[in-house]
C-alpha cells in the first residue's frame, strides 16, 4: 500500500500562529519536499526560502539558482546566502554545517524571523541515533535530533522528522517536482554516508528507521522528564544569592540518582559559571569527586567548594 501523502496542515500546525518563518532548502529531496509542502499550505505564516552557497563545489551556484527557480514557481520568495570564509581542510561537513546555520540564523535575526524550518527526516533521525550509539550510550545521545531546538537566537523546527525519505520522494514525483542529488551523499569518507549504507542491511533484523525513531522519541521523553525533575529539585533545595553563588545541600544531593546529580550540577554550573554546560563525562567525574569528599575545584567557569554540609 502506498504511503499517504504528507499533510501540510498536520506538519505545520505548531507554527500556525507565526507571521513569518524561513525554510532552509538546499535542493535535495527532503528540503525540496519541505518547500513544496509549504507552498501548499494556505494562510499564515509567510514563508521565505533560503539556500546557502557553500562554494565547495563548482555546481553550488547553479544549484542555488535552481532552488530559486523552484521557489519562484511555488510562489515563495527566495534568498541565497554565501559562505565566503576560507574553507577548512579537515572536518569540512561539520564546519560547513556550522557556517550554514550561522548564516541562516543571522539572516533570521536581521529580518525579524523567529523560526527556521529544516528538512530533517526520519531517516536522518535513525542515522543520527546509530552514529551516536557508535560513540556513546548515554540517554541524551539516544534522544537524537530534537523536533525543536535553537541556534543562536533562532528557533529551529523540523516538521518532517517523522516522515520517511522514500515517502517524500514519492510525493515529489507525484507532483512532478525534481530535486538535486548531492554527490557527497555517496562519499564513504563521511561517517553519515557509511551509516546510511549500513542501515540498508539492518532491516532484516528489525532495526528500521521507524524503530530507531521510536527509540529517539522515548529517549527524548525520558530526558525531558529528568530535566523537569532537575529543575524541581533545584527549586526545592538550592539556595541562590544575589552575589552570584548558590549552595547545594549535600545530604539530599547524595540521595539522588547519578543521572539527576549530573544534571543538577550541569544546570547550576552553566547558570553560575561561564554559561555553558560541561560535557557529561566531566559532570560524572565531578559527581564522583563530591562523593569522595573533595574540597575545592573548578569546572565550566564555576568554583565548587565544600562547606560542612553543603557545596
One Martini backbone bead per residue (centre of mass of N, CA, C, O) as a GRO file, in nm:
protein
  311
    1UNK     BB    1   0.094   0.037   0.025
    2UNK     BB    2   0.080   0.353  -0.015
    3UNK     BB    3   0.168   0.636   0.107
    4UNK     BB    4   0.065   0.900   0.247
    5UNK     BB    5   0.027   1.214   0.198
    6UNK     BB    6   0.150   1.481   0.308
    7UNK     BB    7   0.033   1.707   0.571
    8UNK     BB    8   0.057   2.040   0.616
    9UNK     BB    9  -0.132   2.092   0.856
   10UNK     BB   10   0.012   1.894   1.047
   11UNK     BB   11   0.312   1.983   1.017
   12UNK     BB   12   0.249   2.319   1.067
   13UNK     BB   13   0.085   2.368   1.331
   14UNK     BB   14   0.310   2.486   1.536
   15UNK     BB   15   0.320   2.762   1.319
   16UNK     BB   16   0.029   2.896   1.267
   17UNK     BB   17   0.090   3.185   1.436
   18UNK     BB   18   0.301   3.271   1.252
   19UNK     BB   19   0.411   3.521   1.026
   20UNK     BB   20   0.733   3.437   0.990
   21UNK     BB   21   0.926   3.203   0.799
   22UNK     BB   22   1.194   2.980   0.738
   23UNK     BB   23   1.358   2.795   0.468
   24UNK     BB   24   1.573   2.522   0.434
   25UNK     BB   25   1.712   2.495   0.094
   26UNK     BB   26   1.918   2.288  -0.118
   27UNK     BB   27   1.754   2.059  -0.326
   28UNK     BB   28   1.692   1.828  -0.195
   29UNK     BB   29   1.439   1.620  -0.127
   30UNK     BB   30   1.361   1.713   0.159
   31UNK     BB   31   1.361   2.030   0.119
   32UNK     BB   32   1.177   2.029  -0.132
   33UNK     BB   33   0.933   1.918   0.017
   34UNK     BB   34   0.909   2.154   0.208
   35UNK     BB   35   0.849   2.364  -0.005
   36UNK     BB   36   0.591   2.234  -0.132
   37UNK     BB   37   0.426   2.218   0.133
   38UNK     BB   38   0.429   2.520   0.195
   39UNK     BB   39   0.284   2.605  -0.071
   40UNK     BB   40   0.013   2.450   0.006
   41UNK     BB   41  -0.024   2.627   0.237
   42UNK     BB   42  -0.264   2.812   0.403
   43UNK     BB   43  -0.175   3.102   0.521
   44UNK     BB   44  -0.026   3.102   0.788
   45UNK     BB   45   0.271   3.169   0.722
   46UNK     BB   46   0.529   3.335   0.596
   47UNK     BB   47   0.758   3.246   0.338
   48UNK     BB   48   1.121   3.191   0.329
   49UNK     BB   49   1.374   3.101   0.114
   50UNK     BB   50   1.689   2.926   0.184
   51UNK     BB   51   2.025   2.937   0.041
   52UNK     BB   52   2.345   2.785   0.064
   53UNK     BB   53   2.662   2.886  -0.060
   54UNK     BB   54   2.962   2.720   0.000
   55UNK     BB   55   3.179   2.676  -0.239
   56UNK     BB   56   3.269   2.351  -0.280
   57UNK     BB   57   3.130   2.351  -0.565
   58UNK     BB   58   3.074   2.426  -0.892
   59UNK     BB   59   2.747   2.372  -0.862
   60UNK     BB   60   2.635   2.563  -0.637
   61UNK     BB   61   2.520   2.805  -0.791
   62UNK     BB   62   2.317   2.650  -0.972
   63UNK     BB   63   2.159   2.519  -0.739
   64UNK     BB   64   2.058   2.781  -0.613
   65UNK     BB   65   1.907   2.873  -0.869
   66UNK     BB   66   1.715   2.634  -0.882
   67UNK     BB   67   1.571   2.694  -0.618
   68UNK     BB   68   1.471   2.971  -0.703
   69UNK     BB   69   1.286   2.861  -0.926
   70UNK     BB   70   1.108   2.681  -0.749
   71UNK     BB   71   1.010   2.904  -0.563
   72UNK     BB   72   0.877   3.077  -0.782
   73UNK     BB   73   0.677   2.855  -0.877
   74UNK     BB   74   0.555   2.849  -0.568
   75UNK     BB   75   0.547   3.160  -0.457
   76UNK     BB   76   0.839   3.205  -0.322
   77UNK     BB   77   1.070   3.355  -0.161
   78UNK     BB   78   1.435   3.414  -0.226
   79UNK     BB   79   1.760   3.336  -0.080
   80UNK     BB   80   2.117   3.388  -0.101
   81UNK     BB   81   2.385   3.248   0.077
   82UNK     BB   82   2.736   3.314   0.158
   83UNK     BB   83   3.041   3.129   0.193
   84UNK     BB   84   3.347   3.327   0.218
   85UNK     BB   85   3.525   3.169   0.373
   86UNK     BB   86   3.769   2.985   0.444
   87UNK     BB   87   3.840   2.657   0.377
   88UNK     BB   88   3.865   2.368   0.520
   89UNK     BB   89   4.057   2.058   0.535
   90UNK     BB   90   3.885   1.970   0.786
   91UNK     BB   91   3.575   1.899   0.882
   92UNK     BB   92   3.372   2.006   0.658
   93UNK     BB   93   3.079   1.931   0.737
   94UNK     BB   94   3.067   2.063   1.020
   95UNK     BB   95   3.158   2.351   0.928
   96UNK     BB   96   2.936   2.394   0.719
   97UNK     BB   97   2.703   2.372   0.914
   98UNK     BB   98   2.777   2.609   1.095
   99UNK     BB   99   2.777   2.822   0.872
  100UNK     BB  100   2.487   2.783   0.779
  101UNK     BB  101   2.345   2.852   1.052
  102UNK     BB  102   2.471   3.126   1.092
  103UNK     BB  103   2.360   3.261   0.837
  104UNK     BB  104   2.055   3.204   0.886
  105UNK     BB  105   2.026   3.328   1.172
  106UNK     BB  106   2.119   3.611   1.091
  107UNK     BB  107   1.894   3.665   0.890
  108UNK     BB  108   1.663   3.627   1.090
  109UNK     BB  109   1.742   3.850   1.286
  110UNK     BB  110   1.746   4.090   1.079
  111UNK     BB  111   1.430   3.998   0.974
  112UNK     BB  112   1.243   3.900   1.203
  113UNK     BB  113   1.283   3.568   1.218
  114UNK     BB  114   1.215   3.315   1.456
  115UNK     BB  115   1.189   3.073   1.231
  116UNK     BB  116   1.345   2.758   1.129
  117UNK     BB  117   1.318   2.530   0.866
  118UNK     BB  118   1.381   2.183   0.828
  119UNK     BB  119   1.441   1.855   0.641
  120UNK     BB  120   1.433   1.651   0.854
  121UNK     BB  121   1.420   1.300   0.894
  122UNK     BB  122   1.383   0.978   0.988
  123UNK     BB  123   1.654   0.899   0.863
  124UNK     BB  124   1.826   1.103   1.017
  125UNK     BB  125   1.755   1.000   1.295
  126UNK     BB  126   1.864   0.711   1.264
  127UNK     BB  127   2.156   0.790   1.195
  128UNK     BB  128   2.213   0.948   1.455
  129UNK     BB  129   2.174   0.720   1.657
  130UNK     BB  130   2.396   0.534   1.540
  131UNK     BB  131   2.632   0.731   1.566
  132UNK     BB  132   2.606   0.757   1.880
  133UNK     BB  133   2.632   0.457   1.953
  134UNK     BB  134   2.937   0.448   1.850
  135UNK     BB  135   3.028   0.654   2.098
  136UNK     BB  136   2.761   0.638   2.287
  137UNK     BB  137   2.512   0.550   2.573
  138UNK     BB  138   2.348   0.786   2.630
  139UNK     BB  139   2.041   0.915   2.665
  140UNK     BB  140   2.088   1.177   2.506
  141UNK     BB  141   2.192   1.042   2.243
  142UNK     BB  142   1.919   0.882   2.184
  143UNK     BB  143   1.742   1.142   2.120
  144UNK     BB  144   1.876   1.296   1.905
  145UNK     BB  145   1.670   1.475   1.718
  146UNK     BB  146   1.503   1.765   1.760
  147UNK     BB  147   1.218   1.922   1.678
  148UNK     BB  148   1.325   2.135   1.886
  149UNK     BB  149   1.543   2.426   1.869
  150UNK     BB  150   1.858   2.611   1.881
  151UNK     BB  151   2.018   2.900   1.703
  152UNK     BB  152   2.090   3.111   1.886
  153UNK     BB  153   1.801   3.317   1.817
  154UNK     BB  154   1.689   3.059   1.668
  155UNK     BB  155   1.427   2.866   1.584
  156UNK     BB  156   1.398   2.516   1.541
  157UNK     BB  157   1.210   2.328   1.287
  158UNK     BB  158   1.105   1.968   1.225
  159UNK     BB  159   0.839   1.852   1.044
  160UNK     BB  160   0.987   1.573   0.900
  161UNK     BB  161   1.084   1.367   1.134
  162UNK     BB  162   0.837   1.143   1.063
  163UNK     BB  163   0.951   1.116   0.769
  164UNK     BB  164   1.016   0.945   0.486
  165UNK     BB  165   1.208   0.972   0.215
  166UNK     BB  166   1.051   0.791   0.014
  167UNK     BB  167   0.781   0.947   0.054
  168UNK     BB  168   0.880   1.225  -0.041
  169UNK     BB  169   0.963   1.131  -0.325
  170UNK     BB  170   0.685   1.037  -0.408
  171UNK     BB  171   0.555   1.311  -0.383
  172UNK     BB  172   0.729   1.461  -0.588
  173UNK     BB  173   0.660   1.280  -0.829
  174UNK     BB  174   0.345   1.337  -0.817
  175UNK     BB  175   0.417   1.667  -0.879
  176UNK     BB  176   0.674   1.700  -1.073
  177UNK     BB  177   0.933   1.707  -0.874
  178UNK     BB  178   1.247   1.780  -0.844
  179UNK     BB  179   1.600   1.711  -0.760
  180UNK     BB  180   1.909   1.712  -0.588
  181UNK     BB  181   2.214   1.538  -0.621
  182UNK     BB  182   2.453   1.477  -0.385
  183UNK     BB  183   2.765   1.333  -0.410
  184UNK     BB  184   2.831   1.320  -0.096
  185UNK     BB  185   2.609   1.090  -0.035
  186UNK     BB  186   2.846   0.868  -0.159
  187UNK     BB  187   3.077   0.944   0.049
  188UNK     BB  188   3.269   0.728   0.260
  189UNK     BB  189   3.424   0.945   0.431
  190UNK     BB  190   3.149   0.974   0.559
  191UNK     BB  191   2.976   0.864   0.824
  192UNK     BB  192   2.678   0.892   0.733
  193UNK     BB  193   2.711   0.723   0.477
  194UNK     BB  194   2.793   0.458   0.613
  195UNK     BB  195   2.539   0.432   0.783
  196UNK     BB  196   2.331   0.435   0.556
  197UNK     BB  197   2.438   0.175   0.417
  198UNK     BB  198   2.413  -0.013   0.668
  199UNK     BB  199   2.099   0.008   0.710
  200UNK     BB  200   2.005  -0.173   0.469
  201UNK     BB  201   2.078  -0.449   0.656
  202UNK     BB  202   1.889  -0.410   0.932
  203UNK     BB  203   1.589  -0.484   0.867
  204UNK     BB  204   1.611  -0.803   0.902
  205UNK     BB  205   1.643  -0.736   1.239
  206UNK     BB  206   1.447  -0.467   1.302
  207UNK     BB  207   1.637  -0.219   1.216
  208UNK     BB  208   1.471   0.068   1.177
  209UNK     BB  209   1.372   0.383   1.136
  210UNK     BB  210   1.123   0.352   1.316
  211UNK     BB  211   1.264   0.227   1.563
  212UNK     BB  212   1.471   0.458   1.607
  213UNK     BB  213   1.260   0.682   1.633
  214UNK     BB  214   1.122   0.563   1.884
  215UNK     BB  215   1.369   0.571   2.063
  216UNK     BB  216   1.413   0.877   2.050
  217UNK     BB  217   1.138   0.958   2.165
  218UNK     BB  218   1.168   0.811   2.442
  219UNK     BB  219   1.430   0.951   2.525
  220UNK     BB  220   1.319   1.237   2.522
  221UNK     BB  221   1.111   1.196   2.744
  222UNK     BB  222   1.316   1.117   2.963
  223UNK     BB  223   1.491   1.371   2.954
  224UNK     BB  224   1.265   1.575   3.015
  225UNK     BB  225   1.199   1.450   3.291
  226UNK     BB  226   1.477   1.502   3.420
  227UNK     BB  227   1.470   1.813   3.390
  228UNK     BB  228   1.222   1.855   3.565
  229UNK     BB  229   1.343   1.727   3.820
  230UNK     BB  230   1.580   1.918   3.840
  231UNK     BB  231   1.423   2.186   3.874
  232UNK     BB  232   1.269   2.097   4.126
  233UNK     BB  233   1.516   2.047   4.306
  234UNK     BB  234   1.642   2.325   4.290
  235UNK     BB  235   1.398   2.482   4.402
  236UNK     BB  236   1.395   2.321   4.683
  237UNK     BB  237   1.732   2.317   4.766
  238UNK     BB  238   1.846   2.572   4.632
  239UNK     BB  239   2.050   2.851   4.717
  240UNK     BB  240   2.031   3.183   4.604
  241UNK     BB  241   2.249   3.463   4.526
  242UNK     BB  242   2.324   3.792   4.432
  243UNK     BB  243   2.648   3.730   4.432
  244UNK     BB  244   2.673   3.453   4.244
  245UNK     BB  245   2.565   3.214   4.432
  246UNK     BB  246   2.539   2.876   4.571
  247UNK     BB  247   2.365   2.604   4.746
  248UNK     BB  248   2.431   2.251   4.818
  249UNK     BB  249   2.285   1.995   4.969
  250UNK     BB  250   2.439   1.691   5.034
  251UNK     BB  251   2.234   1.485   5.137
  252UNK     BB  252   2.011   1.504   4.911
  253UNK     BB  253   2.210   1.470   4.677
  254UNK     BB  254   2.311   1.175   4.747
  255UNK     BB  255   2.004   1.053   4.693
  256UNK     BB  256   2.056   1.068   4.398
  257UNK     BB  257   2.090   1.001   4.095
  258UNK     BB  258   2.326   1.023   3.860
  259UNK     BB  259   2.150   1.165   3.645
  260UNK     BB  260   2.062   1.398   3.839
  261UNK     BB  261   2.330   1.505   3.943
  262UNK     BB  262   2.449   1.599   3.669
  263UNK     BB  263   2.218   1.801   3.609
  264UNK     BB  264   2.244   1.981   3.850
  265UNK     BB  265   2.535   2.066   3.797
  266UNK     BB  266   2.499   2.169   3.507
  267UNK     BB  267   2.288   2.386   3.562
  268UNK     BB  268   2.462   2.553   3.773
  269UNK     BB  269   2.720   2.598   3.608
  270UNK     BB  270   2.583   2.749   3.371
  271UNK     BB  271   2.465   2.978   3.559
  272UNK     BB  272   2.750   3.043   3.742
  273UNK     BB  273   2.935   3.044   3.505
  274UNK     BB  274   3.003   3.045   3.150
  275UNK     BB  275   2.716   2.922   3.016
  276UNK     BB  276   2.817   2.614   2.996
  277UNK     BB  277   2.780   2.287   2.951
  278UNK     BB  278   2.922   2.030   3.051
  279UNK     BB  279   3.030   1.736   3.003
  280UNK     BB  280   2.920   1.436   3.107
  281UNK     BB  281   3.198   1.325   3.203
  282UNK     BB  282   3.263   1.567   3.388
  283UNK     BB  283   3.012   1.533   3.574
  284UNK     BB  284   3.075   1.248   3.673
  285UNK     BB  285   3.346   1.322   3.808
  286UNK     BB  286   3.227   1.535   3.998
  287UNK     BB  287   3.035   1.349   4.152
  288UNK     BB  288   3.261   1.163   4.259
  289UNK     BB  289   3.417   1.386   4.410
  290UNK     BB  290   3.194   1.450   4.612
  291UNK     BB  291   3.167   1.155   4.733
  292UNK     BB  292   3.492   1.168   4.831
  293UNK     BB  293   3.536   1.475   4.964
  294UNK     BB  294   3.591   1.709   4.809
  295UNK     BB  295   3.680   2.064   4.839
  296UNK     BB  296   3.816   2.183   4.553
  297UNK     BB  297   3.698   2.323   4.233
  298UNK     BB  298   3.684   2.349   3.873
  299UNK     BB  299   3.403   2.423   3.633
  300UNK     BB  300   3.285   2.608   3.382
  301UNK     BB  301   3.362   2.879   3.559
  302UNK     BB  302   3.334   2.729   3.835
  303UNK     BB  303   3.327   2.719   4.189
  304UNK     BB  304   3.390   2.440   4.411
  305UNK     BB  305   3.290   2.428   4.764
  306UNK     BB  306   3.326   2.292   5.072
  307UNK     BB  307   3.067   2.333   5.349
  308UNK     BB  308   3.023   2.088   5.524
  309UNK     BB  309   2.677   2.036   5.424
  310UNK     BB  310   2.783   2.196   5.163
  311UNK     BB  311   2.841   2.344   4.817
   0.00000   0.00000   0.00000
